[in-house]
């Protein structure tokens, strides 16, 4: 028998050796969480527990596979393969196939992925003659997913007055009906979507006592990884299965709970003691990853959260250098400072590119860092996403730019002739491609003479094409009279791209809108940078000329050409990713960028203490990714929908004790929210500027149905009000950001009118 426990420290060993009863292992960042979970399963097997009687739930198939191989090595037996180890979805899909008859499904039921589900939603919208721009399929599916996560049937959804009121306010009153039809169609197809796998497992265990008893007896020991990331549906399944033996071990870290937007509930880990009063807790506080300065800084950050399980990370590693803070005048300069810092660290310390990671709050922030790294010939990769100029929404908008400049650009034309959807289908475009080839003309030339040569197209299609041509021509007439930004802004809105993206209220939709905003910001920045010209042998700036959209596209094409030349097999690259994607990873040198108020913490997450605390946990996760050196960066100015605004340093920088920081001088908060207005008309898309005459209403006067204004989220309608006194809350639907629940004593609402 192997003595593998000698590889563990005292607290890890105690957590592994305690096998009976409810156990919670709070595993701080870099403290060996996966090792404890793996060794615990191996220890149970070594003690004589049958692998078939062990259920170990993870959040990724990769983690489950790696852990299982490690367990086989530890116990030196392939019997370990019989452990029920995998993701929630994979394990419970297996159970549902075994017990399918009990819930009215055949054992060979189909599992729909997100594309299948979206396709079904689209067909339902078509049948109901509903506009997909209003009922965005992704947003509708997100709404249904949240309902299923909370175990709400279509009937439950339609009986919930608050949900119905929200849908009516959002101009989507038939969402509940779509859910009902969607679920009926899944049944007709003997299919389940991913959310159904958990939903019907709950139904199975709730309505079939024999099945519940069977699996309670089977799974004598239950282990759950990343317990802080479980949602309500997952929580109930675990609670039911563990109710008999109560040999349940949950492993996680409340300080790394960052997925509320996916439905994860941090309350599950906080309530573990209430669910199991006789539980035992083990805290893994020794960090093996980072320097002392990084760990102490992380502790000083997270201590500001009131809602937490207290722990104090420590390490035997070296003190390491202080955390560097980079202050840039603009987001472009921020990109350059970070890129140059990486270059210098590489050269001075003979490091690989792969030693570096740039972490940001939103995907849209990658652009300035991508461009700066390219200029220094530093290869990079976007982890879990596409390079900025390869993202669909960016390619769509640039295709409109290209078509405006060169209407004979066939690839650009075919990309956007039916985007956003205008009823010009693939049959029509196929006819156009064939006719253009036969007549040796560009498709655009064919379209200009469509009245004379209809190519067999019906009148309705011809009218739609003519509307499209008219739209492109309206862009073309401004090509040489408008600045790059003014024309780009006009095209983004008149093409319907911004409206189409705004209809998708999912996190993915918000990310797309941020990417479009960032592209427009890049164009504004480009237009504000004077053109360099040669005058009698001397290079000078031409301050009087207006930079055009055509010039911007030329610069972009050079950048994207550099990207396409990169060798795909080269793994020695700087890693760039959102902080959400970085969880579970580590890098010797980490740069956390965009540390400004309204960016990080996000302006979307400042309406309650719980939201701010999640943002702080996200920052904590980012900080604890760094092994040797951490650098924080922020810009003093940043473009927002083409307007240059002053940016204040993030509160999170100030929360780090100064003894751990190498500051660039005193951090100054800018008193004014903006430097200058660069565009006469402010787009009402993401952010509403504070008004001098803004008068906050008394919290007791805010009532359901009122039209109100928030200094950050703009105008909205009060859907419901609950609670009393200082705990009074309002649920408000804002046109700019959707539904938000606000604690009224902090929200500062102004009443516009009362219905």
XYZ file of C-alpha atoms in Angstrom:
755
model
C 0.000 0.000 0.000
C 1.399 3.360 -1.081
C 1.957 6.035 1.549
C 1.045 8.920 -0.734
C -0.244 11.066 2.143
C 3.332 12.053 2.989
C 3.146 14.395 -0.026
C 0.562 16.523 1.807
C 0.933 19.257 4.399
C -0.784 18.827 7.765
C -4.066 20.556 6.890
C -4.306 18.843 3.500
C -3.666 15.482 5.167
C -6.323 16.091 7.830
C -8.866 17.012 5.133
C -8.055 13.818 3.201
C -8.122 11.478 6.203
C -11.462 12.767 7.496
C -13.913 10.738 5.442
C -17.142 10.436 7.430
C -19.840 13.063 7.710
C -20.193 16.481 6.060
C -16.861 18.181 5.325
C -16.104 21.575 3.816
C -12.612 22.280 2.515
C -12.002 25.989 1.979
C -9.058 26.009 -0.408
C -7.353 29.358 -0.875
C -5.791 30.265 -4.215
C -2.792 28.067 -5.049
C -3.231 25.924 -1.927
C -3.525 22.514 -3.600
C -7.301 22.115 -3.908
C -7.172 19.620 -6.781
C -4.520 17.581 -4.986
C -6.725 17.245 -1.886
C -9.743 16.178 -3.940
C -7.683 13.662 -5.917
C -5.926 12.220 -2.868
C -9.218 11.985 -0.976
C -10.759 9.748 -3.647
C -7.562 7.644 -3.727
C -7.587 7.410 0.072
C -11.199 6.188 0.102
C -10.366 3.473 -2.437
C -7.275 2.470 -0.472
C -9.447 2.165 2.649
C -11.638 -0.358 0.818
C -14.499 1.790 -0.497
C -15.755 0.462 -3.834
C -15.052 2.976 -6.627
C -18.648 2.428 -7.825
C -19.841 3.975 -4.555
C -17.938 7.239 -5.004
C -19.450 10.223 -6.831
C -17.015 13.049 -7.660
C -18.448 16.076 -9.473
C -16.248 18.551 -11.335
C -16.901 21.488 -13.639
C -14.834 20.386 -16.648
C -14.340 17.049 -18.371
C -10.632 17.779 -18.627
C -10.305 18.136 -14.847
C -12.216 14.891 -14.302
C -10.043 12.993 -16.791
C -6.771 14.265 -15.315
C -7.881 13.532 -11.758
C -8.974 10.001 -12.645
C -5.596 9.222 -14.242
C -3.822 10.588 -11.170
C -5.996 8.434 -8.869
C -5.182 5.310 -10.904
C -1.493 6.099 -10.458
C -1.865 6.709 -6.707
C -3.727 3.474 -5.944
C -1.919 1.508 -8.651
C -5.165 -0.022 -9.907
C -7.360 0.486 -12.944
C -10.390 -0.157 -10.706
C -10.273 3.573 -10.028
C -11.814 4.059 -13.483
C -15.085 2.900 -11.946
C -15.402 6.049 -9.836
C -18.403 8.079 -10.975
C -16.319 11.141 -11.781
C -17.257 13.837 -14.261
C -19.169 17.054 -14.794
C -22.675 17.536 -13.437
C -24.089 17.295 -16.947
C -22.197 14.165 -17.988
C -22.922 12.250 -14.759
C -26.613 13.094 -14.645
C -27.119 12.513 -18.365
C -25.881 8.977 -17.655
C -28.374 8.554 -14.811
C -31.231 9.982 -16.886
C -30.582 7.474 -19.670
C -30.817 4.665 -17.105
C -33.992 6.046 -15.523
C -35.500 7.678 -18.624
C -38.843 5.867 -18.473
C -39.578 7.360 -15.055
C -39.595 10.857 -16.569
C -41.283 9.955 -19.842
C -38.258 9.929 -22.149
C -36.718 7.131 -24.218
C -33.207 6.087 -23.156
C -31.808 7.299 -26.479
C -33.025 10.877 -26.026
C -31.073 13.523 -27.943
C -29.101 16.250 -26.158
C -29.398 19.636 -27.892
C -26.388 21.929 -27.813
C -26.781 25.723 -27.802
C -26.845 25.921 -31.619
C -29.643 23.344 -31.776
C -31.585 25.272 -29.138
C -31.143 28.606 -30.924
C -32.278 27.041 -34.185
C -35.434 25.742 -32.491
C -36.123 29.159 -30.947
C -35.723 30.793 -34.378
C -38.266 28.425 -35.937
C -40.744 29.141 -33.123
C -40.315 32.895 -33.616
C -40.982 32.439 -37.318
C -44.156 30.457 -36.629
C -45.408 33.127 -34.226
C -44.449 35.844 -36.722
C -42.279 37.562 -34.102
C -39.421 39.901 -34.975
C -36.083 38.188 -34.094
C -34.620 41.648 -33.495
C -37.050 42.160 -30.629
C -37.060 38.528 -29.502
C -33.346 37.924 -29.924
C -32.973 34.092 -29.953
C -29.875 34.113 -27.735
C -31.553 36.429 -25.214
C -34.749 34.348 -25.178
C -32.725 31.180 -24.659
C -30.794 32.857 -21.822
C -34.103 33.756 -20.179
C -35.359 30.164 -20.491
C -32.049 28.862 -19.133
C -32.333 31.030 -16.007
C -35.886 29.765 -15.483
C -34.786 26.127 -15.736
C -31.835 26.725 -13.403
C -34.383 27.920 -10.852
C -36.525 24.842 -11.612
C -39.367 26.845 -13.133
C -41.587 25.051 -15.636
C -43.244 27.072 -18.434
C -46.409 27.124 -16.297
C -44.447 28.433 -13.284
C -42.929 31.106 -15.511
C -46.268 32.280 -16.886
C -47.801 32.339 -13.380
C -45.011 34.554 -12.015
C -46.349 38.116 -12.105
C -42.912 39.688 -11.687
C -41.442 37.795 -14.643
C -44.464 38.585 -16.797
C -44.200 42.272 -15.844
C -40.491 42.288 -16.734
C -41.193 40.760 -20.165
C -43.924 43.295 -20.854
C -41.661 46.175 -19.863
C -38.911 44.764 -22.076
C -41.418 44.619 -24.978
C -41.203 40.803 -25.023
C -44.589 39.777 -23.551
C -44.636 36.396 -25.334
C -41.415 35.049 -23.788
C -43.387 32.706 -21.532
C -45.371 31.378 -24.497
C -42.144 30.781 -26.434
C -40.769 28.837 -23.449
C -43.931 26.711 -23.382
C -43.727 25.895 -27.108
C -39.958 25.345 -26.916
C -40.336 22.787 -24.141
C -43.171 21.034 -25.945
C -41.037 20.762 -29.103
C -38.162 19.287 -27.139
C -40.531 16.660 -25.786
C -41.885 15.916 -29.258
C -38.315 15.382 -30.467
C -37.370 13.242 -27.450
C -34.679 15.801 -26.735
C -33.243 17.710 -23.775
C -31.072 20.804 -23.734
C -28.166 21.160 -21.274
C -30.330 22.799 -18.621
C -32.844 19.956 -18.868
C -30.189 17.454 -17.794
C -30.176 19.066 -14.359
C -33.858 20.040 -14.393
C -35.056 16.485 -15.055
C -32.567 14.991 -12.603
C -34.278 17.102 -9.966
C -37.675 15.917 -11.241
C -36.489 12.297 -11.141
C -35.228 12.526 -7.556
C -38.210 14.587 -6.386
C -40.997 12.479 -7.864
C -39.513 8.980 -7.650
C -38.636 7.932 -4.076
C -37.345 4.567 -5.302
C -34.868 6.217 -7.676
C -33.779 8.655 -4.972
C -33.211 5.817 -2.497
C -31.309 3.797 -5.131
C -28.770 6.552 -5.784
C -28.522 7.556 -2.133
C -27.454 3.988 -1.405
C -25.182 3.809 -4.424
C -23.257 7.028 -3.767
C -21.985 6.422 -0.257
C -19.396 9.193 -0.647
C -20.022 12.412 -2.576
C -17.305 14.933 -3.421
C -17.975 18.257 -5.161
C -15.296 20.485 -6.664
C -15.705 24.297 -6.997
C -18.751 24.247 -4.725
C -18.921 28.045 -4.757
C -19.826 27.856 -8.458
C -22.875 25.603 -8.094
C -26.312 26.927 -8.995
C -29.659 26.276 -7.324
C -30.450 23.243 -9.495
C -27.068 21.600 -8.816
C -27.332 22.397 -5.116
C -30.681 20.606 -4.782
C -29.426 17.467 -6.553
C -26.406 17.243 -4.260
C -28.518 17.871 -1.159
C -30.984 15.129 -2.083
C -28.326 12.558 -2.926
C -26.377 13.228 0.281
C -29.418 13.302 2.584
C -29.112 9.659 3.676
C -25.403 9.081 4.403
C -24.308 12.715 4.665
C -20.797 11.659 3.648
C -20.384 14.753 1.555
C -17.188 16.697 0.996
C -17.370 20.043 -0.807
C -14.194 21.800 -1.899
C -14.034 25.419 -2.958
C -13.217 28.998 -2.104
C -15.883 31.627 -1.524
C -13.262 34.279 -2.374
C -13.166 32.907 -5.923
C -16.919 32.884 -6.576
C -17.147 34.916 -9.801
C -19.893 33.345 -11.903
C -23.130 34.864 -10.618
C -23.941 35.939 -14.192
C -24.135 32.230 -15.088
C -26.492 31.483 -12.212
C -23.902 30.403 -9.629
C -24.934 31.132 -6.046
C -22.288 31.927 -3.455
C -24.945 31.264 -0.803
C -24.546 27.524 -1.395
C -21.119 27.527 0.231
C -22.175 30.011 2.922
C -25.205 27.872 3.832
C -23.298 24.589 4.090
C -23.153 24.890 7.878
C -26.932 25.451 8.052
C -27.546 22.399 5.878
C -25.160 20.245 7.927
C -24.835 21.636 11.480
C -22.325 18.912 12.456
C -19.998 19.701 9.548
C -16.208 19.932 9.843
C -14.251 22.651 8.103
C -10.649 22.560 6.899
C -8.912 25.674 5.644
C -6.051 25.308 3.179
C -4.209 28.581 3.669
C -0.668 27.798 2.524
C -0.124 29.132 -0.981
C 2.466 27.373 -3.148
C 2.158 29.660 -6.161
C 2.939 33.289 -5.411
C 5.418 35.563 -3.655
C 4.737 36.955 -0.198
C 4.043 40.448 -1.546
C 1.373 39.137 -3.920
C -0.278 36.993 -1.226
C -0.300 39.778 1.352
C -1.740 42.174 -1.219
C -4.457 39.638 -2.064
C -5.342 39.308 1.642
C -5.583 43.093 2.010
C -7.995 43.219 -0.924
C -10.406 40.445 0.015
C -10.664 41.501 3.665
C -12.885 44.367 2.434
C -15.671 41.888 1.642
C -18.108 41.529 4.513
C -19.737 38.372 3.172
C -16.966 35.770 3.359
C -15.464 32.811 5.188
C -12.413 34.314 6.849
C -9.002 32.885 6.076
C -5.462 34.185 5.884
C -3.320 33.006 2.997
C 0.417 32.681 3.645
C 3.420 31.321 1.806
C 6.989 30.209 2.419
C 8.005 31.628 -0.969
C 10.299 34.650 -1.312
C 9.040 38.157 -0.635
C 9.401 39.035 -4.308
C 9.235 42.502 -5.872
C 6.539 45.007 -5.001
C 3.487 45.265 -7.225
C 4.110 47.833 -9.953
C 1.365 50.322 -10.814
C 1.488 51.824 -14.315
C -0.326 55.120 -14.896
C -1.066 55.949 -18.523
C -2.563 59.105 -19.982
C -4.788 57.110 -22.363
C -5.804 53.543 -23.140
C -3.474 53.608 -26.162
C -0.561 54.583 -23.956
C -1.600 51.896 -21.472
C -1.203 49.338 -24.258
C 2.236 50.667 -25.145
C 3.434 50.777 -21.521
C 2.421 47.172 -20.937
C 3.945 45.977 -24.213
C 7.245 47.761 -23.489
C 7.280 46.385 -19.943
C 6.907 42.850 -21.312
C 9.667 43.497 -23.849
C 12.055 44.825 -21.184
C 11.342 41.982 -18.763
C 11.899 39.483 -21.557
C 15.235 40.973 -22.546
C 16.541 41.645 -19.040
C 15.608 38.244 -17.644
C 15.873 36.048 -20.750
C 12.232 34.967 -20.496
C 9.846 33.220 -22.858
C 6.760 35.056 -24.146
C 4.638 32.379 -22.485
C 5.752 33.632 -19.061
C 3.484 36.676 -19.473
C -0.269 37.156 -19.242
C -2.439 40.239 -19.733
C -5.774 40.045 -17.897
C -8.689 42.394 -18.527
C -12.286 42.803 -17.364
C -13.886 42.744 -20.823
C -12.871 41.231 -24.148
C -13.137 44.602 -25.872
C -10.038 45.815 -24.013
C -7.751 43.476 -25.929
C -7.464 45.771 -28.970
C -4.923 48.313 -27.704
C -2.702 45.583 -26.254
C -2.875 43.508 -29.422
C -1.804 46.477 -31.517
C 1.023 47.446 -29.150
C 2.389 43.897 -28.969
C 2.333 43.586 -32.758
C 4.350 46.779 -33.138
C 7.067 45.212 -30.964
C 6.811 41.868 -32.816
C 5.736 40.087 -29.633
C 3.491 37.117 -30.500
C 0.362 36.619 -28.425
C -2.736 34.454 -28.212
C -6.262 35.276 -27.095
C -7.237 32.544 -24.656
C -10.841 31.402 -24.906
C -11.689 33.897 -27.639
C -10.804 35.485 -30.934
C -8.385 38.269 -31.720
C -10.227 41.601 -31.770
C -10.437 42.034 -35.532
C -11.560 38.412 -36.013
C -14.674 38.768 -33.859
C -17.885 38.458 -35.865
C -19.417 41.782 -34.889
C -16.161 43.577 -35.779
C -15.872 41.804 -39.138
C -19.524 42.627 -39.869
C -19.082 46.338 -39.207
C -15.777 46.490 -41.088
C -17.504 44.759 -44.030
C -19.913 47.711 -44.150
C -16.923 50.078 -44.101
C -15.260 48.143 -46.928
C -18.436 48.128 -49.003
C -18.874 51.868 -48.513
C -15.357 52.475 -49.821
C -15.439 49.818 -52.545
C -18.929 48.592 -53.487
C -17.417 45.983 -55.815
C -15.937 44.155 -52.799
C -17.874 40.893 -53.242
C -16.860 39.278 -49.935
C -17.958 42.325 -47.967
C -21.220 42.586 -49.897
C -22.153 38.933 -49.403
C -21.331 39.190 -45.694
C -23.746 42.048 -44.986
C -26.403 41.990 -47.720
C -28.589 40.076 -45.264
C -27.073 41.221 -41.982
C -28.867 42.346 -39.979
C -31.535 40.071 -41.475
C -33.589 41.825 -44.156
C -35.101 38.853 -46.000
C -32.431 38.368 -48.686
C -31.715 34.652 -48.389
C -29.047 32.279 -49.682
C -31.130 31.350 -52.741
C -31.011 34.984 -53.856
C -27.287 35.391 -53.200
C -26.545 32.138 -55.047
C -28.377 33.516 -58.104
C -26.410 36.753 -57.860
C -23.064 34.938 -57.694
C -23.893 32.799 -60.750
C -25.232 35.760 -62.769
C -22.187 37.899 -61.924
C -19.880 35.139 -63.139
C -21.794 34.646 -66.368
C -21.992 38.364 -67.170
C -18.422 39.029 -65.977
C -19.607 41.833 -63.747
C -19.420 42.538 -60.040
C -22.508 41.738 -57.987
C -22.838 45.433 -57.155
C -23.077 46.286 -60.860
C -25.842 43.707 -61.224
C -27.731 45.173 -58.290
C -27.631 48.674 -59.782
C -29.545 47.420 -62.843
C -31.858 45.046 -61.029
C -35.029 46.775 -62.273
C -34.006 46.081 -65.878
C -32.759 42.539 -65.259
C -34.539 40.938 -62.303
C -32.605 37.641 -62.627
C -35.808 35.805 -61.807
C -36.178 37.433 -58.383
C -39.634 38.264 -57.038
C -40.794 41.821 -56.476
C -40.482 41.683 -52.694
C -36.861 40.553 -52.841
C -36.037 43.219 -55.440
C -37.466 45.942 -53.175
C -35.392 44.687 -50.231
C -32.234 44.735 -52.351
C -32.982 48.264 -53.554
C -33.418 49.390 -49.925
C -30.003 47.859 -49.165
C -28.394 49.638 -52.152
C -29.937 52.945 -51.052
C -28.520 52.466 -47.565
C -24.983 51.811 -48.866
C -25.214 54.819 -51.200
C -26.222 57.005 -48.264
C -22.965 55.943 -46.618
C -20.944 56.558 -49.779
C -22.050 60.171 -50.244
C -20.538 60.985 -46.834
C -17.244 59.214 -47.485
C -15.303 62.365 -48.360
C -17.251 64.870 -46.273
C -17.296 63.161 -42.865
C -14.452 62.262 -40.530
C -13.581 58.601 -40.029
C -15.381 58.495 -36.684
C -18.522 60.396 -37.698
C -19.069 58.149 -40.706
C -18.231 54.964 -38.776
C -20.628 55.948 -36.000
C -23.344 56.693 -38.579
C -22.834 53.354 -40.353
C -22.812 51.384 -37.085
C -26.245 52.734 -36.187
C -27.911 53.156 -39.587
C -26.865 49.680 -40.727
C -28.819 48.235 -37.798
C -25.804 46.466 -36.275
C -25.950 48.324 -32.949
C -29.707 47.812 -32.666
C -29.360 44.118 -33.503
C -26.670 43.561 -30.869
C -28.547 45.562 -28.229
C -31.500 43.186 -28.573
C -29.295 40.442 -27.119
C -29.247 41.070 -23.365
C -27.086 38.035 -22.568
C -23.497 38.467 -21.282
C -22.348 37.547 -24.802
C -24.531 40.284 -26.281
C -23.127 42.861 -23.868
C -19.608 41.772 -24.821
C -20.409 42.248 -28.528
C -21.709 45.751 -27.869
C -18.521 46.564 -25.952
C -16.467 45.333 -28.914
C -18.354 47.601 -31.335
C -17.869 50.504 -28.928
C -14.145 49.748 -28.771
C -13.861 49.729 -32.570
C -15.521 53.141 -32.715
C -13.209 54.327 -29.941
C -10.215 53.140 -31.980
C -11.487 55.100 -34.977
C -11.984 58.222 -32.862
C -8.458 57.849 -31.461
C -7.126 57.371 -35.005
C -8.953 60.487 -36.203
C -7.585 62.573 -33.329
C -3.995 61.606 -34.185
C -2.646 64.023 -36.838
C -1.497 62.587 -40.155
C 2.272 62.644 -40.704
C 3.314 64.265 -44.014
C 6.628 65.010 -45.707
C 7.340 68.682 -46.377
C 10.601 69.606 -48.154
C 12.327 66.535 -46.791
C 11.057 66.959 -43.235
C 8.356 64.831 -41.580
C 5.662 67.036 -40.030
C 2.149 66.697 -38.671
C -0.767 67.824 -40.803
C -3.056 69.287 -38.157
C -5.660 70.632 -40.569
C -6.622 67.535 -42.543
C -9.477 65.207 -41.583
C -8.506 61.539 -41.441
C -10.834 59.304 -43.407
C -12.401 55.918 -42.853
C -10.434 54.618 -45.834
C -7.162 55.525 -44.089
C -8.263 53.700 -40.945
C -9.064 50.535 -42.898
C -5.628 50.639 -44.520
C -4.038 50.681 -41.069
C -6.258 47.851 -39.844
C -5.439 45.712 -42.888
C -1.724 46.013 -42.094
C -2.346 44.861 -38.516
C -4.490 41.912 -39.562
C -1.957 40.902 -42.208
C 0.698 40.674 -39.486
C -1.654 38.462 -37.510
C -2.319 36.092 -40.418
C 1.424 35.640 -40.962
C 1.930 34.295 -37.442
C 2.730 30.609 -37.182
C -0.221 28.786 -35.697
C 1.938 26.074 -34.150
C 3.999 28.530 -32.103
C 2.982 28.131 -28.444
C 5.536 30.622 -27.116
C 3.173 33.569 -26.933
C 1.970 36.150 -24.452
C -1.436 35.052 -23.150
C -4.313 37.527 -23.205
C -7.684 36.769 -21.633
C -10.548 37.972 -19.498
C -10.164 37.371 -15.783
C -13.142 35.017 -15.835
C -11.229 32.824 -18.285
C -8.069 32.942 -16.154
C -9.544 31.216 -13.112
C -7.519 28.091 -12.326
C -4.466 29.248 -14.316
C -1.155 30.752 -13.240
C 1.642 32.758 -14.891
C 5.042 34.029 -13.677
C 4.322 37.614 -14.854
C 0.769 38.997 -14.792
C -0.546 42.389 -15.955
C -4.028 43.390 -14.768
C -5.128 46.264 -16.979
C -7.967 48.761 -17.202
C -8.125 49.262 -13.440
C -10.521 52.193 -13.505
C -13.855 52.942 -11.911
C -16.760 51.928 -14.187
C -14.479 49.502 -16.003
C -13.186 47.430 -13.094
C -15.341 47.404 -11.049
C -17.760 47.367 -13.979
C -20.413 50.070 -14.146
C -22.913 47.208 -14.553
C -22.045 45.871 -11.103
C -22.258 48.810 -8.727
C -25.887 48.860 -7.651
C -25.473 46.712 -4.530
C -22.843 45.528 -2.073
C -23.151 41.949 -3.334
C -22.276 43.061 -6.870
C -19.276 45.076 -5.722
C -18.107 42.147 -3.613
C -18.247 39.856 -6.646
C -16.155 42.388 -8.594
C -13.667 42.420 -5.709
C -13.521 38.611 -5.753
C -12.827 38.840 -9.480
C -9.911 41.186 -8.785
C -8.678 38.804 -6.073
C -8.726 35.959 -8.600
C -6.727 38.089 -11.041
C -4.111 39.018 -8.434
C -3.618 35.421 -7.315
C -2.859 34.246 -10.884
C 0.593 35.874 -10.563
C 3.529 33.772 -9.398
C 6.556 36.091 -9.415
C 5.623 39.586 -10.535
C 2.326 41.486 -10.685
C 1.731 44.747 -12.545
C -1.446 46.845 -12.385
C -2.288 49.406 -15.076
C -4.871 52.123 -15.547
C -5.508 55.008 -17.932
C -6.427 58.564 -16.991
C -8.577 59.013 -20.102
C -10.540 56.558 -22.171
C -12.936 56.831 -25.085
C -16.572 55.906 -24.457
C -18.618 55.760 -27.646
C -16.211 58.224 -29.200
C -16.179 60.713 -26.325
C -12.957 61.213 -24.402
C -13.743 60.940 -20.680
C -11.624 61.199 -17.587
C -11.101 57.893 -15.796
C -10.567 57.501 -12.074
C -8.261 54.763 -10.741
C -10.110 51.718 -9.454
C -10.952 51.591 -5.766
C -9.290 48.164 -5.768
C -5.830 49.711 -6.197
C -6.393 51.831 -3.107
C -7.503 48.768 -1.144
C -4.044 47.224 -1.466
C -1.822 48.307 1.395
C 0.757 50.788 0.100
C 3.653 48.788 1.551
C 3.100 46.186 -1.187
C 2.931 48.713 -4.050
C 5.434 50.526 -6.229
C 3.321 53.553 -7.132
C 3.910 56.049 -9.975
C 3.225 58.946 -7.623
C 0.061 59.868 -5.776
C -3.062 58.404 -7.386
C -5.304 61.339 -8.236
C -9.055 61.076 -8.695
C -10.297 63.339 -11.461
C -12.996 65.716 -10.247
C -14.753 66.002 -13.599
C -16.462 63.107 -15.376
C -15.371 64.277 -18.813
C -12.581 66.183 -20.542
C -14.411 67.363 -23.612
C -17.308 66.523 -25.861
C -15.977 65.378 -29.192
C -19.335 64.535 -30.751
C -22.339 66.848 -30.655
C -24.900 64.056 -30.206
C -24.397 61.672 -27.290
C -25.510 58.109 -28.114
C -27.786 56.793 -25.366
C -26.321 53.281 -25.344
C -24.234 52.395 -22.339
C -23.773 55.259 -19.965
C -25.717 58.368 -18.986
C -23.688 61.368 -17.823
C -24.415 62.768 -14.349
C -26.652 65.842 -14.384
C -25.982 68.875 -12.231
C -29.692 69.253 -11.379
C -30.118 65.612 -10.425
C -32.372 65.502 -7.320
C -32.460 62.195 -5.444
C -35.912 60.991 -4.399
C -36.755 59.905 -0.870
C -36.659 56.083 -0.844
C -40.196 55.930 0.586
C -41.642 57.744 -2.450
C -40.396 55.222 -5.023
C -43.291 53.025 -6.153
C -44.048 50.342 -8.740
C -44.763 51.764 -12.206
C -42.769 54.968 -11.767
C -40.396 56.247 -14.430
C -37.067 56.968 -12.749
C -33.530 57.980 -13.627
C -30.268 56.554 -12.295
C -27.082 58.602 -12.679
C -25.290 55.647 -14.240
C -27.909 53.443 -15.891
C -30.108 56.224 -17.286
C -33.907 56.100 -17.436
C -35.948 53.074 -16.425
C -39.248 51.812 -15.081
C -39.819 50.452 -11.569
C -41.143 46.889 -11.886
C -41.466 46.087 -8.186
C -40.602 47.410 -4.722
C -40.009 45.229 -1.663
C -38.737 45.517 1.909
C -38.912 48.354 4.406
C -36.707 51.090 5.795
C -32.999 50.929 4.921
C -33.463 47.467 3.353
C -36.018 48.641 0.822
C -35.218 47.369 -2.695
C -36.552 48.171 -6.148
C -36.372 46.113 -9.310
C -35.971 48.529 -12.232
C -35.818 47.843 -15.959
C -33.344 50.214 -17.652
C -33.318 50.560 -21.438
C -29.500 50.702 -21.453
C -28.602 47.706 -19.258
C -31.781 45.705 -18.641
C -33.177 44.683 -15.258
C -31.324 45.632 -12.067
C -32.241 45.128 -8.399
C -31.222 48.200 -6.397
C -30.935 48.856 -2.679
C -32.710 52.207 -2.630
C -30.587 53.850 0.061
C -27.593 53.465 -2.240
C -29.290 53.680 -5.649
C -30.045 57.434 -5.656
C -32.995 57.454 -8.053
C -34.681 60.557 -9.454
C -38.416 60.280 -10.137
C -39.342 61.453 -13.640
C -43.040 60.759 -13.638
C -45.612 58.518 -12.018
C -48.056 56.443 -14.009
